[in-house]
CSV table of N, CA and C in Angstrom, one decimal:
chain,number,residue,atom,x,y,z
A,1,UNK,N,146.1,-89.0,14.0
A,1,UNK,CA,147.5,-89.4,14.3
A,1,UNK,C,148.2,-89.7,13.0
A,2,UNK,N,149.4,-88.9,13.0
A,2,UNK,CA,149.9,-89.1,11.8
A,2,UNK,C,151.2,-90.5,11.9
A,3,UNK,N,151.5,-91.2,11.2
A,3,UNK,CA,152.7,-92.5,11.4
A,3,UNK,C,153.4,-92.2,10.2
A,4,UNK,N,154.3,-92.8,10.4
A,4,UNK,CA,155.6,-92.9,9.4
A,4,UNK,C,156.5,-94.0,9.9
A,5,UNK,N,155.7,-95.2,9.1
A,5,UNK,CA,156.7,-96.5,9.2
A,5,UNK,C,156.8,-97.3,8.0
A,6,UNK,N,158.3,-97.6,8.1
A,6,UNK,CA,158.9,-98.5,7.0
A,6,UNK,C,158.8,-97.2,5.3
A,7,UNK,N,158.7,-96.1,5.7
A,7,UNK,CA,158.8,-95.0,4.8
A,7,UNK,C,157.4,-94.2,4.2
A,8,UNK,N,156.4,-95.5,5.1
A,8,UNK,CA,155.2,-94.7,4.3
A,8,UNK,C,154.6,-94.3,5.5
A,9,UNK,N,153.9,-93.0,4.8
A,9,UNK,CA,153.2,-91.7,5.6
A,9,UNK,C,152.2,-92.7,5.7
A,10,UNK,N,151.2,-92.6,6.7
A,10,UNK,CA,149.8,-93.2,7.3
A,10,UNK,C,149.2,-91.8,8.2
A,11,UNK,N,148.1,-92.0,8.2
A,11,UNK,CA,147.1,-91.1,9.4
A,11,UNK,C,145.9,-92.0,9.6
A,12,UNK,N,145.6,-91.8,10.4
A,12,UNK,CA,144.8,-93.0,11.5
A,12,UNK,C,143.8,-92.0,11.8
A,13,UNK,N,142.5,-91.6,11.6
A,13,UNK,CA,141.3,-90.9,12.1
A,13,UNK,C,140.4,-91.9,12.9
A,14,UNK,N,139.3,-91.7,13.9
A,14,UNK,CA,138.9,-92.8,14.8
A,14,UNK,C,137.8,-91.9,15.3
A,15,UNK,N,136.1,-92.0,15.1
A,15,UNK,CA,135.6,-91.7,15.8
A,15,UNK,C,135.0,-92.9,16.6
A,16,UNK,N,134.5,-92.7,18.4
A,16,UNK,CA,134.1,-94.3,19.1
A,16,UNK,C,132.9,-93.6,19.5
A,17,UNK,N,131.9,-94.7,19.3
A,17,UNK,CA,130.6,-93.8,19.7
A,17,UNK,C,130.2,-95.4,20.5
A,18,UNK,N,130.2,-94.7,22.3
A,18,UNK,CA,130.0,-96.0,23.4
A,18,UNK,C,128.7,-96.1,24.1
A,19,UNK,N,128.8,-96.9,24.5
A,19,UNK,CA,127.5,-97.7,24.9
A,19,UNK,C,127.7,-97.8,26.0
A,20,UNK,N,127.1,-98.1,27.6
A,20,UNK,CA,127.0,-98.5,28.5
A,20,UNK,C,127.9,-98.2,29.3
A,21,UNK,N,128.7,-97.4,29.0
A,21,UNK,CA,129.9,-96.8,29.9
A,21,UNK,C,130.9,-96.2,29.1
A,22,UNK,N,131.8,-95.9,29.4
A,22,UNK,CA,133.1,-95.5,28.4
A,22,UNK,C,134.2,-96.5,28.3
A,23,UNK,N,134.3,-97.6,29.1
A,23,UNK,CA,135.7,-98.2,29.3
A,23,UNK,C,135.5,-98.7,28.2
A,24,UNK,N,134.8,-99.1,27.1
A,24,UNK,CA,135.0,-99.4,25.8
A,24,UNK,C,135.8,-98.7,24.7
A,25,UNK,N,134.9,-97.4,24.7
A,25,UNK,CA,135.5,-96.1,23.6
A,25,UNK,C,136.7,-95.9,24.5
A,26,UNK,N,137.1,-95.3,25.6
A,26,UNK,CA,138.7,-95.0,26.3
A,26,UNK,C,139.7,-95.9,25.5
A,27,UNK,N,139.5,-97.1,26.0
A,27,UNK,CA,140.1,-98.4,25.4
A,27,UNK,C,140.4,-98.0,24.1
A,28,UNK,N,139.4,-98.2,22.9
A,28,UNK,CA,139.3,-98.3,21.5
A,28,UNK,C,140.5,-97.0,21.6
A,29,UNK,N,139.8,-95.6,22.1
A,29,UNK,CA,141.1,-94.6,22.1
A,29,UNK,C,142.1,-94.8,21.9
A,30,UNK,N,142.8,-95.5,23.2
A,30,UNK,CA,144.0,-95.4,23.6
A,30,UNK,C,144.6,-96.4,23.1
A,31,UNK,N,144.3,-97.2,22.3
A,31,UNK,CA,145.1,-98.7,21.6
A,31,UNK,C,144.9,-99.0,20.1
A,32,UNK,N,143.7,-98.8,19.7
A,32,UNK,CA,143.1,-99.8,18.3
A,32,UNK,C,144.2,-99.3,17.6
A,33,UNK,N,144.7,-97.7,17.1
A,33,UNK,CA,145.9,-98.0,16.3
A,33,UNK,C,146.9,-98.2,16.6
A,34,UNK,N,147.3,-98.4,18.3
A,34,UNK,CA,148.5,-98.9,17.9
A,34,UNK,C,148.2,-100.7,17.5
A,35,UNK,N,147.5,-101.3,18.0
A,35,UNK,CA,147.3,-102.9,17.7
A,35,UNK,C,147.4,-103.1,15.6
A,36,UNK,N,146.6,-101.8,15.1
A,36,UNK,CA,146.9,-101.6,13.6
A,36,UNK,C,148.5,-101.5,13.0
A,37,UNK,N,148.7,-100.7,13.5
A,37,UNK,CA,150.2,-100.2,12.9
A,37,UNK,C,151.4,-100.8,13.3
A,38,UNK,N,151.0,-101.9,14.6
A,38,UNK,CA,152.1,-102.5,14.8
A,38,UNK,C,151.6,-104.2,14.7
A,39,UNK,N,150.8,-104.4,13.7
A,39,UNK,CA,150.5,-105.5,13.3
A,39,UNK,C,151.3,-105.9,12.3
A,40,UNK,N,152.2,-107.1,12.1
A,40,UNK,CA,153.1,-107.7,11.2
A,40,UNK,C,152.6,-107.3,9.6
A,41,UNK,N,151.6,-107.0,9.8
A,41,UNK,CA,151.1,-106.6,8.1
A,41,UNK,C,151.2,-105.1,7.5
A,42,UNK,N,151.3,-104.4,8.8
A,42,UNK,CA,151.2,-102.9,8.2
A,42,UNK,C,153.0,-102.4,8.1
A,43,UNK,N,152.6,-101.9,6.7
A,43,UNK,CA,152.1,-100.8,6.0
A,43,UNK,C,151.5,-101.5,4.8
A,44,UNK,N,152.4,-103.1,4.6
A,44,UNK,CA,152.0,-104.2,3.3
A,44,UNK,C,151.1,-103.6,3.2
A,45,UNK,N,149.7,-105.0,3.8
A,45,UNK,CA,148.8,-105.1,3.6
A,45,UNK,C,147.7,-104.7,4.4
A,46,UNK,N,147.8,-103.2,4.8
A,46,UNK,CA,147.0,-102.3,5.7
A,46,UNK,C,145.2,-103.2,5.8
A,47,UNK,N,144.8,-103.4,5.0
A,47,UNK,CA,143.4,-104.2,4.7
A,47,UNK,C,143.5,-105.6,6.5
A,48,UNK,N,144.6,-106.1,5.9
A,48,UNK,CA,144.6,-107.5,6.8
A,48,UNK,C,145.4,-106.8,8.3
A,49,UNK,N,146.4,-105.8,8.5
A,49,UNK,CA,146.4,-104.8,9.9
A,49,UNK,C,145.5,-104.5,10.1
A,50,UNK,N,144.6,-104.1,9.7
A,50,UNK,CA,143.4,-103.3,10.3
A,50,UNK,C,142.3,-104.2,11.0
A,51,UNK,N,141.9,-105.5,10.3
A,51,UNK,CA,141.5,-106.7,10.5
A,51,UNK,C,141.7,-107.2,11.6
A,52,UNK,N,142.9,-107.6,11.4
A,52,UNK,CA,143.6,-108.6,12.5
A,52,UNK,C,144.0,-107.3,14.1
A,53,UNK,N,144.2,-106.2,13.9
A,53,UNK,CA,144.7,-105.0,14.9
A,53,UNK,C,142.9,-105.0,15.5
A,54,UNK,N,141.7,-105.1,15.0
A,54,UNK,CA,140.7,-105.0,15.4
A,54,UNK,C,140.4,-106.2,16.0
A,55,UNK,N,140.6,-107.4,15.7
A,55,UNK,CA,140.6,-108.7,16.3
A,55,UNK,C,141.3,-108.9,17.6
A,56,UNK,N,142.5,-108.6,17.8
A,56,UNK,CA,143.2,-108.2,19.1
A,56,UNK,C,143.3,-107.3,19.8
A,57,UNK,N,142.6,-105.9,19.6
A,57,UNK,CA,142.2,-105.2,20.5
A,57,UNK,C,140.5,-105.7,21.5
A,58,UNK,N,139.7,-106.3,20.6
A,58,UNK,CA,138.8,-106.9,21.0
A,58,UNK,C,138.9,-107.7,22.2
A,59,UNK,N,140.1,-108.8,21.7
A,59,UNK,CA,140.3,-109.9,22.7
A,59,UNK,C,141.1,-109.4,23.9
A,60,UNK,N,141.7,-108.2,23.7
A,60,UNK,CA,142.7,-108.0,24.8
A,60,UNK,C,141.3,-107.0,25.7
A,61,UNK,N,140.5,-106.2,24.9
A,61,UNK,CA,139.6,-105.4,26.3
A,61,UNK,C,138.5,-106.4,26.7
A,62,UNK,N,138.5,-107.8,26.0
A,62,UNK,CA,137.5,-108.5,26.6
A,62,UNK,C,138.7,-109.7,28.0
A,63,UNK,N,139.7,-109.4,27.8
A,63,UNK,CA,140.1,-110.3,28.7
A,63,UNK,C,140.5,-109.2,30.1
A,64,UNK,N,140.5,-108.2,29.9
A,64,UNK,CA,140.7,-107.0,30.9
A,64,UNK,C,139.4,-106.7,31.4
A,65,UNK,N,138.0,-107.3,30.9
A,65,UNK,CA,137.3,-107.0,31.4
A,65,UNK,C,136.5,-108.2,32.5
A,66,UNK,N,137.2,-109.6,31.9
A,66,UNK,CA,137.2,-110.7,32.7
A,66,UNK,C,137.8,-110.5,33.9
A,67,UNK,N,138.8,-110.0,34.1
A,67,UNK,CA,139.9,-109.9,34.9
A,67,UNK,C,139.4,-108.8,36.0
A,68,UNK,N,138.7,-107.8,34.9
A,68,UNK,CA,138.3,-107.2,36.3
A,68,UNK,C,137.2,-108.0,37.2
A,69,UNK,N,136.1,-108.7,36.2
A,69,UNK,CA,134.7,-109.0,37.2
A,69,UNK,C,135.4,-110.2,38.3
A,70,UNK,N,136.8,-110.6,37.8
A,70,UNK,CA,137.3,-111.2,38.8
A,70,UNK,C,137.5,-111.3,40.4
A,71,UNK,N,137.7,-110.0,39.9
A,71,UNK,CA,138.6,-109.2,41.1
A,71,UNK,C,137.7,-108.4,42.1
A,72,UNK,N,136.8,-107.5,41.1
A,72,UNK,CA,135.5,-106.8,41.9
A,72,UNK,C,134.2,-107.9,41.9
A,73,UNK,N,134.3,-108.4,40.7
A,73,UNK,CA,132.9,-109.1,41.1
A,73,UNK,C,131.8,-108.1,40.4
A,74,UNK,N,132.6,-107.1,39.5
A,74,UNK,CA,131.5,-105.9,38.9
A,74,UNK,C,132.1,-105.9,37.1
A,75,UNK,N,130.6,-106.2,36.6
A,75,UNK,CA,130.7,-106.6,35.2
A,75,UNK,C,130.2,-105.2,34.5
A,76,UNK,N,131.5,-105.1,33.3
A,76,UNK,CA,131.5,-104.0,32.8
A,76,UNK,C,131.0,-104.1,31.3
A,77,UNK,N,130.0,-103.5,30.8
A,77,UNK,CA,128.7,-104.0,29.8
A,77,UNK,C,129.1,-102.8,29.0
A,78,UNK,N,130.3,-101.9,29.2
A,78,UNK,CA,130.5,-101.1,27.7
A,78,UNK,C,130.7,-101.7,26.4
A,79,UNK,N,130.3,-100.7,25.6
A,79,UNK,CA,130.5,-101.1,24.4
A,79,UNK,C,131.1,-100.4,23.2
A,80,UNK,N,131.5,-100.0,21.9
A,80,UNK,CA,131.7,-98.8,21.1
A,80,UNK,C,131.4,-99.4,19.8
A,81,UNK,N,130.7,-98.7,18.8
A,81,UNK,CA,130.6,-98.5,17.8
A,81,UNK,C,132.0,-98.1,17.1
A,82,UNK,N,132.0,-98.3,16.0
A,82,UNK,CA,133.4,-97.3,15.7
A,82,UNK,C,133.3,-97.0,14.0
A,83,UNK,N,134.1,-95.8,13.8
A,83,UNK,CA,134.1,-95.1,12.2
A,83,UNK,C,135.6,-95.2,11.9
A,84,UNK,N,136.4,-95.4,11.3
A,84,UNK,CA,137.7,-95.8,11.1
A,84,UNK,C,138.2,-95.2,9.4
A,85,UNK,N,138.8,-94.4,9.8
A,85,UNK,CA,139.5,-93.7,8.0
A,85,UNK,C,141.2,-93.9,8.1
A,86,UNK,N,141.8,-94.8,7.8
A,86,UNK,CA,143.2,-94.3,7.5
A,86,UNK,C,143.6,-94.3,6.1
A,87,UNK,N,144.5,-93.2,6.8
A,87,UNK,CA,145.0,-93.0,5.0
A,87,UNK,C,146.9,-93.7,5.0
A,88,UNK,N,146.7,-94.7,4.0
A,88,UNK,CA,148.1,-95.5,3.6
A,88,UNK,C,148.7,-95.0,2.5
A,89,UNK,N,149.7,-94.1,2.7
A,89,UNK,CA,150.0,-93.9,1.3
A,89,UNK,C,149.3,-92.9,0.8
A,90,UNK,N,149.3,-93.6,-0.3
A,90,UNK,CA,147.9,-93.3,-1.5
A,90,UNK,C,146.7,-93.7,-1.2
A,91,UNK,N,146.6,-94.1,-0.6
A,91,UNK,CA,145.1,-95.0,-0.4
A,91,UNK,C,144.6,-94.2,1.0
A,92,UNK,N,143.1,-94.9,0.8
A,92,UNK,CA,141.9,-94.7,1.9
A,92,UNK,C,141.2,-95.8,2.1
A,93,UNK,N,141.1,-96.3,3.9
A,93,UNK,CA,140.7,-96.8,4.1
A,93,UNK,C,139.7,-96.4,5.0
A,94,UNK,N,138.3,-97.0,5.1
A,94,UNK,CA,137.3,-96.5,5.7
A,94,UNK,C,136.7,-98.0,6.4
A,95,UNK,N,136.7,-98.1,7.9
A,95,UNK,CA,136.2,-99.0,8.6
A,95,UNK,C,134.8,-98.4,9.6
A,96,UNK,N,133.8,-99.2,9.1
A,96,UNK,CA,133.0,-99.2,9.7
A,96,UNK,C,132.0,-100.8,10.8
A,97,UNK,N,132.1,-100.6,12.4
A,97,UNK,CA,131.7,-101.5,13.4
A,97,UNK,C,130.6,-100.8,13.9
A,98,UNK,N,129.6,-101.5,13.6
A,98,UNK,CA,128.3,-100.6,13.8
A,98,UNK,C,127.5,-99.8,13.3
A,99,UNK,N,126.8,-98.9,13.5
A,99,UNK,CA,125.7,-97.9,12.8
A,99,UNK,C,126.6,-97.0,12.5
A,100,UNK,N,127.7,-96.2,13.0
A,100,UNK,CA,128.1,-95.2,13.0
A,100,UNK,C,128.5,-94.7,11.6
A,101,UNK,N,128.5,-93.9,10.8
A,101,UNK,CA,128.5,-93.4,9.2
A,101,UNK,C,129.6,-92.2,8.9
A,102,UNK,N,130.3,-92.8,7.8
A,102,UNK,CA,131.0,-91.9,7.5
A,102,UNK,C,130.7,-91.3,6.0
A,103,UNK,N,130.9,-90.4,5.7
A,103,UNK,CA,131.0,-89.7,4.4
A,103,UNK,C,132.1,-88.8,3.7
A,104,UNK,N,131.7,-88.5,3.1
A,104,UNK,CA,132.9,-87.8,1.9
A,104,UNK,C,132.4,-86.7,1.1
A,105,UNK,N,133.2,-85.6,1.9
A,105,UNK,CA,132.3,-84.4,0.9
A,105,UNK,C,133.3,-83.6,-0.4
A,106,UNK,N,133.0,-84.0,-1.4
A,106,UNK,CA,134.0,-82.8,-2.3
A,106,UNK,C,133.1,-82.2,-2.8
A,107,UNK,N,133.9,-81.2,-3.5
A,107,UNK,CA,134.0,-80.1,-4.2
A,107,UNK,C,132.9,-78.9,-3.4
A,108,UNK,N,133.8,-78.5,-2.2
A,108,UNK,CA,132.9,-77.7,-1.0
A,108,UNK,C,131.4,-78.2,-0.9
A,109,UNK,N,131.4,-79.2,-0.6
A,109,UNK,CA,129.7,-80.1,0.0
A,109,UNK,C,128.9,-80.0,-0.6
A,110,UNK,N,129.3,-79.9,-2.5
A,110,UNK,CA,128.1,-79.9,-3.6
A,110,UNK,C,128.1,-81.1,-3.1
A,111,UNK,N,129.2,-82.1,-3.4
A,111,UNK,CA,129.1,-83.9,-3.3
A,111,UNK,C,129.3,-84.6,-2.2
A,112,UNK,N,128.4,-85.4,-2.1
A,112,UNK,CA,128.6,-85.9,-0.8
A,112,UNK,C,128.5,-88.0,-0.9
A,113,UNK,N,129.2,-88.3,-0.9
A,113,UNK,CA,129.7,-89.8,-0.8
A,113,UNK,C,129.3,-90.6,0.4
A,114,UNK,N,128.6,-91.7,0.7
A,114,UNK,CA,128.7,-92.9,1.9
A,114,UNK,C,129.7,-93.5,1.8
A,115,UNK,N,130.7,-93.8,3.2
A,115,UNK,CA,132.0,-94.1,3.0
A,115,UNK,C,131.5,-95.4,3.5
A,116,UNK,N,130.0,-95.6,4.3
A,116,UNK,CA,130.4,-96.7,5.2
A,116,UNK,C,128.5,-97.2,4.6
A,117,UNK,N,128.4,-98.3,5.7
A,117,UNK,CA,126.7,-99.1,5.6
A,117,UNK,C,126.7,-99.6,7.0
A,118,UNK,N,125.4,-99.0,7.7
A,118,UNK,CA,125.4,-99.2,9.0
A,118,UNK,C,125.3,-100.7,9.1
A,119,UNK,N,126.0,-101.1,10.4
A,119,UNK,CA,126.1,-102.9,10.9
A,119,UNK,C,125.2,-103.1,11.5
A,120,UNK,N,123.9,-103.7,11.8
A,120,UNK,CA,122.7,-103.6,12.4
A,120,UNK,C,121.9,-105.0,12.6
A,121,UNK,N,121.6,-105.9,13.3
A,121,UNK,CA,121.5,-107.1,14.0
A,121,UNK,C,120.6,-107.6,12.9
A,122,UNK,N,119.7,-106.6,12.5
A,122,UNK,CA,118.5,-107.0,11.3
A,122,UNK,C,119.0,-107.3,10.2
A,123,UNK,N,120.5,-106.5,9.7
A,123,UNK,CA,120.6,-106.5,8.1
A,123,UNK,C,121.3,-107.9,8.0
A,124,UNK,N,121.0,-108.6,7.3
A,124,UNK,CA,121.3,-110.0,6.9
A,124,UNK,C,123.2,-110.2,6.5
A,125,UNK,N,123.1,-108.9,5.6
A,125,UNK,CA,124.4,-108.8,5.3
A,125,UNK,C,125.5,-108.4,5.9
């Protein structure tokens, strides 16, 4: 998705890799960048949008999912991993929620870069 706000070019890339259903990744789909790009910080300080855009999309599909088990009485246990590259400007950012792995290939796939470090219950860090 390409953006153009406040003058600067952005592109927003997003792979969701879901768990236990899709209503997680759908969701992540259809909102995380806009909750990014229309966060009071972006285009500033894209670092703290991205942050805070991932903080309230969380809260908003966990209260949509209260709201459902309300109503049906049926609890929805999706979930999504996520890979996240936007480009600000000049810059690149690479978000990584979970195992899911990005990389970076130049000079035609002699080189190959880890953009990300899988999130994993065991790694301390």
């Amino acid at each position: 998705m390409n953006i153009n706000k406040n003058g600067v070019k952005s592109t927003f890339f997003a792979v969701y890799d879901g768990h236990g259903g899709t209503s997680c990744c759908d969701f992540l789909r259809d909102y995380l960048h806009e909750y990014i790009i229309n966060d009071k910080n972006f285009p500033e300080d894209p670092k703290k949008a991205i942050v805070e855009g991932i903080h309230k999309v969380e809260a908003k599909f966990v209260e949509l999912v209260k709201k459902k088990f309300l109503k049906t009485n049926q609890l929805d246990r999706s979930g999504s991993c996520a890979i996240i590259v936007m480009i600000v400007g000049r810059e690149c950012y690479t978000v990584n929620i979970g195992d899911s792995r990005a990389f970076l290939s130049k000079n035609n796939g002699k080189t190959i870069s880890h953009l990300s470090r899988d999130h994993k219950p065991t790694d301390e860090k």
